[in-house]
CSV table of C-alpha atoms in Angstrom, one decimal:
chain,number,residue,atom,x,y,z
D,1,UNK,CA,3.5,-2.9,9.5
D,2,UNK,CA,4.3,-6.1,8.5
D,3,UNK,CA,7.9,-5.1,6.8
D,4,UNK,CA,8.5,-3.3,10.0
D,5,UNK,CA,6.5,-4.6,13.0
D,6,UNK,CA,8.7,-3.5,15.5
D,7,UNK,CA,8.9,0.2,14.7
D,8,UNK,CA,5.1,0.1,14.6
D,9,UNK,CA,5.1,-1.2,18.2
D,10,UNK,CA,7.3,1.0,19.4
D,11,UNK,CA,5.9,4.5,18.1
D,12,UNK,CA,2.3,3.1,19.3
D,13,UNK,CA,3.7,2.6,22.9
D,14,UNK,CA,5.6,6.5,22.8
D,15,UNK,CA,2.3,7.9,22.4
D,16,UNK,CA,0.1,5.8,25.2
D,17,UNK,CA,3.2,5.7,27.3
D,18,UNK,CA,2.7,8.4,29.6
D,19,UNK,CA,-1.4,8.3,30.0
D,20,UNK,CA,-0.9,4.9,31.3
D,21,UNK,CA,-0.3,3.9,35.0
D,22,UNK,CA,2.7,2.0,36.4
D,23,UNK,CA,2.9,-1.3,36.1
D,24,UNK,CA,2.7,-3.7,39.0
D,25,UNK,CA,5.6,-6.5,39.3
D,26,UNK,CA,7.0,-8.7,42.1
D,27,UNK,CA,10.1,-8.1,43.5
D,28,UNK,CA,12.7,-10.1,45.8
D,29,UNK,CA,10.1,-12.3,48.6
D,30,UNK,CA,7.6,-11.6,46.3
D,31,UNK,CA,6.8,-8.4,47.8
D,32,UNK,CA,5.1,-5.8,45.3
D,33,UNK,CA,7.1,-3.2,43.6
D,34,UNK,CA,6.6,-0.1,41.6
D,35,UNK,CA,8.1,-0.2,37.8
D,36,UNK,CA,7.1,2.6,35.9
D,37,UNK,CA,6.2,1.5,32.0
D,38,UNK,CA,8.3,4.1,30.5
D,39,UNK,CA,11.5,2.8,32.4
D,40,UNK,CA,10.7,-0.3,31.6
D,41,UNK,CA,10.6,0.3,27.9
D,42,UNK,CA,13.2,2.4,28.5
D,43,UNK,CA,15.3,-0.4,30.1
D,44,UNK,CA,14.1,-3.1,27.0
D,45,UNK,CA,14.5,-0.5,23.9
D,46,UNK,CA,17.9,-1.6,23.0
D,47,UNK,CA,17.0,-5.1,23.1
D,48,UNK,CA,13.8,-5.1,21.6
D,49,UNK,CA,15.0,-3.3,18.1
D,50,UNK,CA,16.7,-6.9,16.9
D,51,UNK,CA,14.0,-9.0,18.1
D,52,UNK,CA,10.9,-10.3,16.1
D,53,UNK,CA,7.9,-8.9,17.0
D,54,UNK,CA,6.3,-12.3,18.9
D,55,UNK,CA,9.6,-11.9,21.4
D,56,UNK,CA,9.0,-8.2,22.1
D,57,UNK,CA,5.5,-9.5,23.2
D,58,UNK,CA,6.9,-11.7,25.3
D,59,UNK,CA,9.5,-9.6,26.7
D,60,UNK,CA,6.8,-6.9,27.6
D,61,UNK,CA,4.3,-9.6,29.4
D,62,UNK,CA,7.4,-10.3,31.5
D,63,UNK,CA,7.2,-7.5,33.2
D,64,UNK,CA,3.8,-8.0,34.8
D,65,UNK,CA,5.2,-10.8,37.0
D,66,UNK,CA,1.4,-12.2,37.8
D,67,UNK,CA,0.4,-12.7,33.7
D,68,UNK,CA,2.0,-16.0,33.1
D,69,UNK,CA,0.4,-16.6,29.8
D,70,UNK,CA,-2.0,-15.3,27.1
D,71,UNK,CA,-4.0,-17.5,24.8
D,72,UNK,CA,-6.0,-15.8,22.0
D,73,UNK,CA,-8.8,-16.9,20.6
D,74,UNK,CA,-10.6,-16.4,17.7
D,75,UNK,CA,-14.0,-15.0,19.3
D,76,UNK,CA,-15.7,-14.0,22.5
D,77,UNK,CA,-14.7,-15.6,25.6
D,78,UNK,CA,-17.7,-16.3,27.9
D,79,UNK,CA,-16.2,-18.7,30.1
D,80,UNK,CA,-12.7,-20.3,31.6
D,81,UNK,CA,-11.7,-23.1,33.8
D,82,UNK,CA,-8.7,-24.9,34.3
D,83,UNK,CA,-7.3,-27.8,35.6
D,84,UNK,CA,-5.7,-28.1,38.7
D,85,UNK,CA,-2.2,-29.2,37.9
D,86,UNK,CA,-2.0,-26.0,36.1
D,87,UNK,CA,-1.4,-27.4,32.5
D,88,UNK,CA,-5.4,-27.9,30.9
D,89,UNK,CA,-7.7,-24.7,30.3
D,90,UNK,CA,-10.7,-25.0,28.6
D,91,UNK,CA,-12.7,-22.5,27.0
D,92,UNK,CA,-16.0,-21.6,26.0
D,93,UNK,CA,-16.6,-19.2,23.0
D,94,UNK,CA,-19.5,-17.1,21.5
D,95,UNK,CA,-19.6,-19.7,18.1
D,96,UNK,CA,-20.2,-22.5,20.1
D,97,UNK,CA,-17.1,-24.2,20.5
D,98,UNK,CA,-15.6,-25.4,23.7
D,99,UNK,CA,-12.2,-25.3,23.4
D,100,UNK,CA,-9.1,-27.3,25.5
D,101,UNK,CA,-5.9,-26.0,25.3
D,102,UNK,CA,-2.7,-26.9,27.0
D,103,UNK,CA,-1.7,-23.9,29.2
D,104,UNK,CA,2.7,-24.2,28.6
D,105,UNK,CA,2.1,-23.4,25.1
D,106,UNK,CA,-1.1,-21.8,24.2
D,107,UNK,CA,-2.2,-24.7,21.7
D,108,UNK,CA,-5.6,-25.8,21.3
D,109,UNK,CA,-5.9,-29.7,21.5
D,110,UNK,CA,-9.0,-30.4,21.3
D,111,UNK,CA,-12.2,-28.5,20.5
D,112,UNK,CA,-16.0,-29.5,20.6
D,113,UNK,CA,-18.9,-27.6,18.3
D,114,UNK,CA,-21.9,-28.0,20.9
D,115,UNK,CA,-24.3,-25.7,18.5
D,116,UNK,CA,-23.7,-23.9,15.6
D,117,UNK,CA,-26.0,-20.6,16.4
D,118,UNK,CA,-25.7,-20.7,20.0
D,119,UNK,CA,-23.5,-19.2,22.2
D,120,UNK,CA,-21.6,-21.3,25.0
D,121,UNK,CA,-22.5,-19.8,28.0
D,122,UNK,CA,-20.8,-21.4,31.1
D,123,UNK,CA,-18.4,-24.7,31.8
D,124,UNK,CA,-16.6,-26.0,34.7
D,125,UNK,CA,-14.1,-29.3,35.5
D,126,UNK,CA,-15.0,-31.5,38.1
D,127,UNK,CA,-13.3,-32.2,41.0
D,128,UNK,CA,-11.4,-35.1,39.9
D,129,UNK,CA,-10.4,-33.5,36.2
D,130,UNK,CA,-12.7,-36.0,34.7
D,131,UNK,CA,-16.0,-33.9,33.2
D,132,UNK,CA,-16.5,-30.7,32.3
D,133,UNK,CA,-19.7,-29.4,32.4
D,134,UNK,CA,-21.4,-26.9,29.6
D,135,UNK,CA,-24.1,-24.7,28.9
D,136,UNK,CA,-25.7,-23.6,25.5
D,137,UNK,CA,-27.4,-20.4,25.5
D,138,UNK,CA,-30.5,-21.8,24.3
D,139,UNK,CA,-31.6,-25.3,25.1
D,140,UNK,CA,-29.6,-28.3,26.2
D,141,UNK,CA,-26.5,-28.7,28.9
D,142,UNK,CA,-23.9,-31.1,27.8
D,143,UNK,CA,-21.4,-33.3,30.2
D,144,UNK,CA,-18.1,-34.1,28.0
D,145,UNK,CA,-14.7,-36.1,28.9
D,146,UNK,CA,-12.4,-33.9,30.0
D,147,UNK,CA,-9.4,-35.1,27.9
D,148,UNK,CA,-11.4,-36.1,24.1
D,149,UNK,CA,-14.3,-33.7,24.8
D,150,UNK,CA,-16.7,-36.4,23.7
D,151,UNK,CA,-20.1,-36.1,24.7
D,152,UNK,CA,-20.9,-38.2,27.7
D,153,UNK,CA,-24.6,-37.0,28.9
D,154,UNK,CA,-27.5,-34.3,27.9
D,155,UNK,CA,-29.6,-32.9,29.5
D,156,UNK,CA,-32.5,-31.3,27.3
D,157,UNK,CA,-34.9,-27.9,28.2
D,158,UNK,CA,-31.8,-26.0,30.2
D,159,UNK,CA,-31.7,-22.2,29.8
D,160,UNK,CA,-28.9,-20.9,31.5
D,161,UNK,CA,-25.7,-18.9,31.9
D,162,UNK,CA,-24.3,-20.9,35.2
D,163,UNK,CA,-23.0,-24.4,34.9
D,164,UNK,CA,-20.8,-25.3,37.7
D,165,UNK,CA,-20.1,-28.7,39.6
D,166,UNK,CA,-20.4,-28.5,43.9
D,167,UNK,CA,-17.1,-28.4,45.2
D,168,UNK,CA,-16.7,-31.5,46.5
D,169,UNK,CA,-17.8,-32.8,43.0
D,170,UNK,CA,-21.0,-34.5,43.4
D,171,UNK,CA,-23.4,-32.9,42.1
D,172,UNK,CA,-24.0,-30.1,39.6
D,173,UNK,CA,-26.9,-27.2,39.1
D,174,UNK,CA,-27.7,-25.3,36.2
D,175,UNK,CA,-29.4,-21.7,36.1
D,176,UNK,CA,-30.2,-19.0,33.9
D,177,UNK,CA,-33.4,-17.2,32.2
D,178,UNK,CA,-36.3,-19.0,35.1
D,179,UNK,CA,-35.1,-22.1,35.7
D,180,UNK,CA,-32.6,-23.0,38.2
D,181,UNK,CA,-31.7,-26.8,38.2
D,182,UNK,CA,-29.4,-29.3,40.4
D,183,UNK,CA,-28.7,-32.7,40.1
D,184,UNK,CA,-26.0,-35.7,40.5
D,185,UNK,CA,-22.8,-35.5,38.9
D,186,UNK,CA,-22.6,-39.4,38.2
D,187,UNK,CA,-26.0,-40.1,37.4
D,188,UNK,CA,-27.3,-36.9,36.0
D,189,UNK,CA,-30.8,-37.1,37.6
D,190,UNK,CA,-32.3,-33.8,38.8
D,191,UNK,CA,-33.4,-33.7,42.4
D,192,UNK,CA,-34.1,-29.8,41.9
D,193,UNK,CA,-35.7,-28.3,39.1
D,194,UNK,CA,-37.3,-24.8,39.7
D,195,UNK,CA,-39.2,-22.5,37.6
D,196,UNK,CA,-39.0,-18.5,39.2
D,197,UNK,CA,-40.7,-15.5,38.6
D,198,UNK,CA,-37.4,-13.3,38.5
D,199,UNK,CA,-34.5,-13.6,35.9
D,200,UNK,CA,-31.7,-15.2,37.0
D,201,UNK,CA,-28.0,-14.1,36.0
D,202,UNK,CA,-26.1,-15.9,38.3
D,203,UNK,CA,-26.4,-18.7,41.3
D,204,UNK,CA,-24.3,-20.1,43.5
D,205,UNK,CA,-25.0,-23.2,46.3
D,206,UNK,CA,-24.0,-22.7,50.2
D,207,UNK,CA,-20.6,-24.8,50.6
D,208,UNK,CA,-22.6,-26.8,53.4
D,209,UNK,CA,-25.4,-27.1,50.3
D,210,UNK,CA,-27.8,-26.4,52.8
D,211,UNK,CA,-29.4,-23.4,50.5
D,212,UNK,CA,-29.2,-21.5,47.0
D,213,UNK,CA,-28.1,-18.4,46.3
D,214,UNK,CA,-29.4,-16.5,43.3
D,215,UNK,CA,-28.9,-13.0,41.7
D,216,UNK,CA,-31.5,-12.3,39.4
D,217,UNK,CA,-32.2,-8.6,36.8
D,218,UNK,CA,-33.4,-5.9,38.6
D,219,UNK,CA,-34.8,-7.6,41.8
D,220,UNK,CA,-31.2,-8.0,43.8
D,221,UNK,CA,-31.3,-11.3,45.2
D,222,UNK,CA,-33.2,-14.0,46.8
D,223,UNK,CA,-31.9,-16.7,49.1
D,224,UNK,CA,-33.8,-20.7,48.5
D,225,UNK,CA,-33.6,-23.9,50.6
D,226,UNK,CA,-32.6,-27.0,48.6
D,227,UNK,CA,-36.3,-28.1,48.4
D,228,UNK,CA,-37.0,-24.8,46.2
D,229,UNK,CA,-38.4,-22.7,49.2
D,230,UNK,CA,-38.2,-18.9,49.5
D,231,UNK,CA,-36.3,-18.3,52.4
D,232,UNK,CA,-35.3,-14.1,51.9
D,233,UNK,CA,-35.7,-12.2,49.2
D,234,UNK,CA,-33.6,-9.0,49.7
D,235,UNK,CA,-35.9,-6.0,47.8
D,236,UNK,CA,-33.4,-4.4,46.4
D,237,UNK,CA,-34.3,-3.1,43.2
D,238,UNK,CA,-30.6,-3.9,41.4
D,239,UNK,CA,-29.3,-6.4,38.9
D,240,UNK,CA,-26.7,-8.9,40.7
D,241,UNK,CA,-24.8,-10.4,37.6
D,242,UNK,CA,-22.4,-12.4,40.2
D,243,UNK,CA,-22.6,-14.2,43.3
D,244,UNK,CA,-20.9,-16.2,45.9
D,245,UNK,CA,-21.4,-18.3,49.8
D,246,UNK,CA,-18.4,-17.9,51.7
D,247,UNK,CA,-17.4,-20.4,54.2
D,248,UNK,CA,-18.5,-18.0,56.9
D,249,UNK,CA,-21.8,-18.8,55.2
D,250,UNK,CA,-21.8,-14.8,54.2
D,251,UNK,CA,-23.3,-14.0,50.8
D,252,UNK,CA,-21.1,-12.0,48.3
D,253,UNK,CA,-23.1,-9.9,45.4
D,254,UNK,CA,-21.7,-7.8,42.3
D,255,UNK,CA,-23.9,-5.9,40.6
D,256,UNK,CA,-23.9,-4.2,37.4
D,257,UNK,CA,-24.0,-0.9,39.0
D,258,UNK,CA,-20.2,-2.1,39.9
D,259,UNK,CA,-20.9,-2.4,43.5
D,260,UNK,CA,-19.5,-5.1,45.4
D,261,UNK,CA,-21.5,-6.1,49.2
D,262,UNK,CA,-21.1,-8.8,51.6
D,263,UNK,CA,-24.4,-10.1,53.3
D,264,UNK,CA,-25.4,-12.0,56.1
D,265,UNK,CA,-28.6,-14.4,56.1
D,266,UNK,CA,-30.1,-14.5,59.0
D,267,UNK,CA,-33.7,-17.2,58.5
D,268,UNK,CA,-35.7,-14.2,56.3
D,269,UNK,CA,-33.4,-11.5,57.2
D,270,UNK,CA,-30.4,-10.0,55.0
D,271,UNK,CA,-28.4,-7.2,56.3
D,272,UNK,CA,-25.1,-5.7,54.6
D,273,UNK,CA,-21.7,-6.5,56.5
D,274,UNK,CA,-19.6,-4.9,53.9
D,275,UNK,CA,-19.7,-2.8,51.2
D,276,UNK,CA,-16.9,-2.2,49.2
D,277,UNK,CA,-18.7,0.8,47.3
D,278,UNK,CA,-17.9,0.5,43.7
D,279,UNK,CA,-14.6,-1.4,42.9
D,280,UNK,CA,-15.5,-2.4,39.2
D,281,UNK,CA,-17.8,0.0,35.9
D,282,UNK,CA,-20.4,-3.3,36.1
D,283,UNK,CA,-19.0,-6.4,38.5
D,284,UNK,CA,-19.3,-9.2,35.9
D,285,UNK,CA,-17.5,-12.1,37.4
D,286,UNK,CA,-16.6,-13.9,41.0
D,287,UNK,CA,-14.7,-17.1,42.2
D,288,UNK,CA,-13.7,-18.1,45.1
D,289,UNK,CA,-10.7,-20.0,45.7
D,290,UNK,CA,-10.6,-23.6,47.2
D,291,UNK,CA,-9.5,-23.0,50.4
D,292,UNK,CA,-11.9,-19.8,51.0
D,293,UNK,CA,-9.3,-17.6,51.4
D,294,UNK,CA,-9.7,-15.0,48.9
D,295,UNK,CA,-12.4,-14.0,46.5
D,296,UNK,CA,-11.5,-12.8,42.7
D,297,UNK,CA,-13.4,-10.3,41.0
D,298,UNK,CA,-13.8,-8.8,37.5
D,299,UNK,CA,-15.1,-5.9,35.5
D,300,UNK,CA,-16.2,-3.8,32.4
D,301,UNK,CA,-13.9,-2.3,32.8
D,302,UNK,CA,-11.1,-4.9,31.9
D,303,UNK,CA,-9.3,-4.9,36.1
D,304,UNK,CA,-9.3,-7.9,37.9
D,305,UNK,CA,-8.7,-7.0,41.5
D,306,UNK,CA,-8.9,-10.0,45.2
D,307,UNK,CA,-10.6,-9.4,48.1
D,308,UNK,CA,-9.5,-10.9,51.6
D,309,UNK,CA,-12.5,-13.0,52.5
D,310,UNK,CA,-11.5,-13.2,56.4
D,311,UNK,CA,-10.9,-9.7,56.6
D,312,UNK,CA,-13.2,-8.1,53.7
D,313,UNK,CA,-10.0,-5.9,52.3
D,314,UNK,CA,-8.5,-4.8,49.2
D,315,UNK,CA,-5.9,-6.9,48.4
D,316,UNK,CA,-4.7,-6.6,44.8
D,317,UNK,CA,-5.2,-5.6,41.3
D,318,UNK,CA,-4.6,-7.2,38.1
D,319,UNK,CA,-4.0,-5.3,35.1
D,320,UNK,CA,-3.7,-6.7,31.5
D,321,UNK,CA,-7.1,-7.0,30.0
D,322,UNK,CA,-8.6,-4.3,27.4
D,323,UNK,CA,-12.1,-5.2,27.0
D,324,UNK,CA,-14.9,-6.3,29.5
D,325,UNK,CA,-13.8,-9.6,31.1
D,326,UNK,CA,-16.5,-11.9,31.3
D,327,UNK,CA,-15.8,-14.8,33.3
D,328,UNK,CA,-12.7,-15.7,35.9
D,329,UNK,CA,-11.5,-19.1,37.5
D,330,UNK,CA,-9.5,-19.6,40.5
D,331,UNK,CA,-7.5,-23.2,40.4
D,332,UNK,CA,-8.7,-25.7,43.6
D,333,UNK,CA,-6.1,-26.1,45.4
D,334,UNK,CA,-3.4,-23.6,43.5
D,335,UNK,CA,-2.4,-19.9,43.6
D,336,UNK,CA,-3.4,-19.3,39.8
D,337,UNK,CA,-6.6,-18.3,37.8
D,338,UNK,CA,-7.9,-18.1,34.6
D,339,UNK,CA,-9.7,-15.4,33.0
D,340,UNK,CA,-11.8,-14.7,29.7
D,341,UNK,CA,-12.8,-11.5,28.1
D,342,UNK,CA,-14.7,-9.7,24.8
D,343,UNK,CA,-11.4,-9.4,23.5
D,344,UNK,CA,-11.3,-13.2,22.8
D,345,UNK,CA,-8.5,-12.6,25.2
D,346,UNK,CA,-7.8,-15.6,28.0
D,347,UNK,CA,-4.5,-15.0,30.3
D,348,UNK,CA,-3.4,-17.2,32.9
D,349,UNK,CA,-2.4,-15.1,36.3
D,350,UNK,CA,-0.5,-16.2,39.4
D,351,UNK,CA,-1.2,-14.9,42.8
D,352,UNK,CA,-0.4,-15.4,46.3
D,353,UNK,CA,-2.1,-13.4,49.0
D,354,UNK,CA,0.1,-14.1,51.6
D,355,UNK,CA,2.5,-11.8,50.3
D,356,UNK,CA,0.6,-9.4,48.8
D,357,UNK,CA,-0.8,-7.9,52.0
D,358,UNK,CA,-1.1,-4.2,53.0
D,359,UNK,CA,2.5,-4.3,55.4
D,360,UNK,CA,1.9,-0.1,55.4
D,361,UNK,CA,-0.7,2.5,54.7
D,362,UNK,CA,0.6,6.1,54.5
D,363,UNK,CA,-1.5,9.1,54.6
D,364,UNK,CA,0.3,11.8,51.7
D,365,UNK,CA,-1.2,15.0,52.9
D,366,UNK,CA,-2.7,17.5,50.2
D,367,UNK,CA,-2.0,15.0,47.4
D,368,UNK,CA,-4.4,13.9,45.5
D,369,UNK,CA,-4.9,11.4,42.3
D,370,UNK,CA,-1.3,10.2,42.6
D,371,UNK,CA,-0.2,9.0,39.4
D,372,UNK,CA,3.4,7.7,40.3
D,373,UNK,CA,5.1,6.8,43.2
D,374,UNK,CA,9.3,6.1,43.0
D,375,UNK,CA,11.3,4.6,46.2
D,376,UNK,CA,14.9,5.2,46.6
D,377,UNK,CA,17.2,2.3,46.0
D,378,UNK,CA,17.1,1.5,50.2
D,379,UNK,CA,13.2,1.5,50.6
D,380,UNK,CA,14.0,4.6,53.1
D,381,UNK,CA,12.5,7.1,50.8
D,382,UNK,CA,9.7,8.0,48.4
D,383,UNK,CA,8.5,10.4,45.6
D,384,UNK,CA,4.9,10.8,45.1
D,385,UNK,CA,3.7,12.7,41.7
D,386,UNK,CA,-0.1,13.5,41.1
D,387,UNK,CA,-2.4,15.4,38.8
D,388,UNK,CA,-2.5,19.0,40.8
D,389,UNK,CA,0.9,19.7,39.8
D,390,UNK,CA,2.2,18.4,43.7
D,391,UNK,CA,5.2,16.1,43.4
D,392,UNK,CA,6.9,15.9,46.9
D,393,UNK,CA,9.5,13.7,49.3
D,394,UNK,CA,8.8,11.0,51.9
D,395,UNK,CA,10.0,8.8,54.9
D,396,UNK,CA,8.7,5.6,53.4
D,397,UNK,CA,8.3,4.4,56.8
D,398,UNK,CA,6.6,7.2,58.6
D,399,UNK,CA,4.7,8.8,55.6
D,400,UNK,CA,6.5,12.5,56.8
D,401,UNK,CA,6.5,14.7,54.1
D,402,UNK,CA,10.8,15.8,54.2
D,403,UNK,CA,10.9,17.6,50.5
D,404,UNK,CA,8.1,19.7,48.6
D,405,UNK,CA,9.6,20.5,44.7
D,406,UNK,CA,8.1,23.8,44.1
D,407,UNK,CA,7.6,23.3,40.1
D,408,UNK,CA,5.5,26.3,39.5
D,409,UNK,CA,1.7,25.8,37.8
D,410,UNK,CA,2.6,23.0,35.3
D,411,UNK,CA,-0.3,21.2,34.0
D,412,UNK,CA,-0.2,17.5,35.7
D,413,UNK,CA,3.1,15.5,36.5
D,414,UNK,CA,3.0,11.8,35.1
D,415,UNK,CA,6.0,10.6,36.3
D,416,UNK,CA,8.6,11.2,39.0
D,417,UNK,CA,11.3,8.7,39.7
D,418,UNK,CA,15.2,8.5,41.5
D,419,UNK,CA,18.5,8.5,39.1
């Protein structure tokens, strides 16, 4: 409603408002709190009714403390990276375009049209911010200058949807369709070239480079040495879209049934440490973050959610995305990442894992679904809502049940919170 864009906002948000979920934002140490959306439109209402419609954006992304910005572009984001001072992202787009944009304000400074009826696939930023690295669906690999985009180096006959340099920057490898390639970052010769059987979706190299990685449709994974020998292949009849090495030299897999595993490589043997069961609808994306703490995942179903690497838990989620997020990019050296989506939707998150650990788990007997949760003003106390018409009282310390609120056979409680 262009005469009126802010009553249009606000009547679209009273209708969603109570099907969607609390939303997650830091409080004081950084520790996580609990703010349900209604109370926080509730709390901005007043405000927002004088404010042009760009500022009520604003106001709302404030509130999920990890979003630090959102870029939109104008089509399909396949891949993100960023550089790691925090102020360059780059982007590559479903027109062919690879984009740099200057995080702070969301403007695009440069942009390069690598193929006109091509897809760009893949790109990543080398470790000294210098090149960035590019795939075209179809065809050739392109090297550019991180700051003009020129075109520096190509490399012809690449089919592939991974382009990614090593971490410690010297060399690069290419995969996608058969072909799986690896090479110098300086002088662009190939030392690895491979032609497979299976599809590949997705690669990734050991950190100690001592073997490959690759997830391929519908025939799991296989594991490589550097020389292009079949060291395990691990049967499973699956389609790994994502993949990563850990620095405990563990293999991490995401599949597009959603499910998320850990394996060890053992010479020709794989066996499954972990399995986190199904965390995503279709596990699209991984990164791992320079100092191999954590590992960032993402879905189809628009959630980005971290994973303790060293103890292989659950450690948070990140909601903001509304279409299938195709790519994600943590920052070497930095608690932020990037992330790209169908949407042509890029946001720019903050995390920091060392305060968003598990301090307390609480079993909540005969609840079940629990759709909002509401602590009293001094953290001693806690009201727990769900979908089978249970809303009850608890020591937030012990998890003992003190109240039940018998509310008679109402259909499913949303939303409970203290006065």
């Amino acid at each position: 409603n262009k005469q009126n864009p802010t009553v249009f906002f606000l009547s679209i948000m009273a209708k969603i408002g109570n099907r969607i979920r609390p939303s997650k934002s830091m409080g004081k140490k950084g520790k996580p709190t609990y703010i349900p959306l209604t109370q926080t439109l509730n709390d901005s209402i007043p405000n927002l009714l004088d404010l042009p419609v760009e500022q009520i954006q604003s106001k709302v992304h404030s509130n999920f403390s990890a979003l630090l910005q959102t870029i939109e572009n104008d089509d399909v984001v396949n891949a993100v990276c960023t550089s790691a001072d925090a102020t360059r992202l780059y982007s590559a787009d479903g027109e062919g375009k690879v984009k740099l944009w200057t995080i702070e304000t969301a403007e695009v400074l440069k942009m390069k049209l690598l193929s006109e009826n091509e897809s760009v696939w893949a790109l990543d930023l080398n470790k000294d911010q210098t090149k960035v690295i590019a795939t075209v669906s179809q065809g050739k690999s392109y090297f550019l200058d991180a700051f003009s985009l020129d075109i520096l180096h190509t490399i012809d006959e690449t089919t592939g949807s991974i382009a990614q340099f090593t971490p410690d920057g010297k060399n690069f490898f290419l995969s996608g369709s058969h072909r799986f390639q690896y090479g110098d970052a300086e002088t662009y010769e190939l030392s690895v070239n491979m032609e497979l059987s299976i599809w590949i979706f997705w690669a990734d190299i050991a950190l100690d480079k001592s073997k490959i990685g690759i997830g391929a449709s519908e025939d799991g994974f296989n594991i490589y040495s550097m020389e292009g020998e079949l060291i395990c292949s691990s049967g499973l009849k699956i389609t790994v879209d994502c993949c990563r090495w850990d620095q405990k030299g563990r293999f991490w897999i995401g599949s597009r049934d959603g499910s998320l595993q850990v394996y060890s490589i053992n010479g020709s043997e794989s066996k499954v440490v972990h399995d986190f069961m199904t965390p995503h609808k279709g596990t699209r994306s991984m990164s791992r973050s320079s100092d191999n703490a954590v590992m960032i995942t993402s879905g189809a179903e628009g959630v980005i959610k971290m994973w303790s690497v060293e103890n292989l838990e659950h450690v948070f989620n990140f909601f903001g995305h509304h279409h299938y997020i195709n790519n994600v990019c943590i920052l070497p050296g930095k608690r932020f990442f990037a992330s790209g989506c169908d949407g042509s939707t890029i946001r720019f998150w903050r995390y920091q894992p060392e305060n968003q650990q598990c301090s307390r788990k609480l079993e909540l007997q005969n609840q079940r679904s629990l759709d909002d949760i509401s602590l009293s003003t001094d953290g001693e106390r806690m009201v727990a809502a769900d979908w089978g018409w249970n809303m009850k009282e608890y020591d937030a310390q012990s998890g003992e049940c003190l109240k039940d609120f018998p509310l008679g056979m109402v259909y499913n409680i949303v939303q409970a919170q203290y006065a």
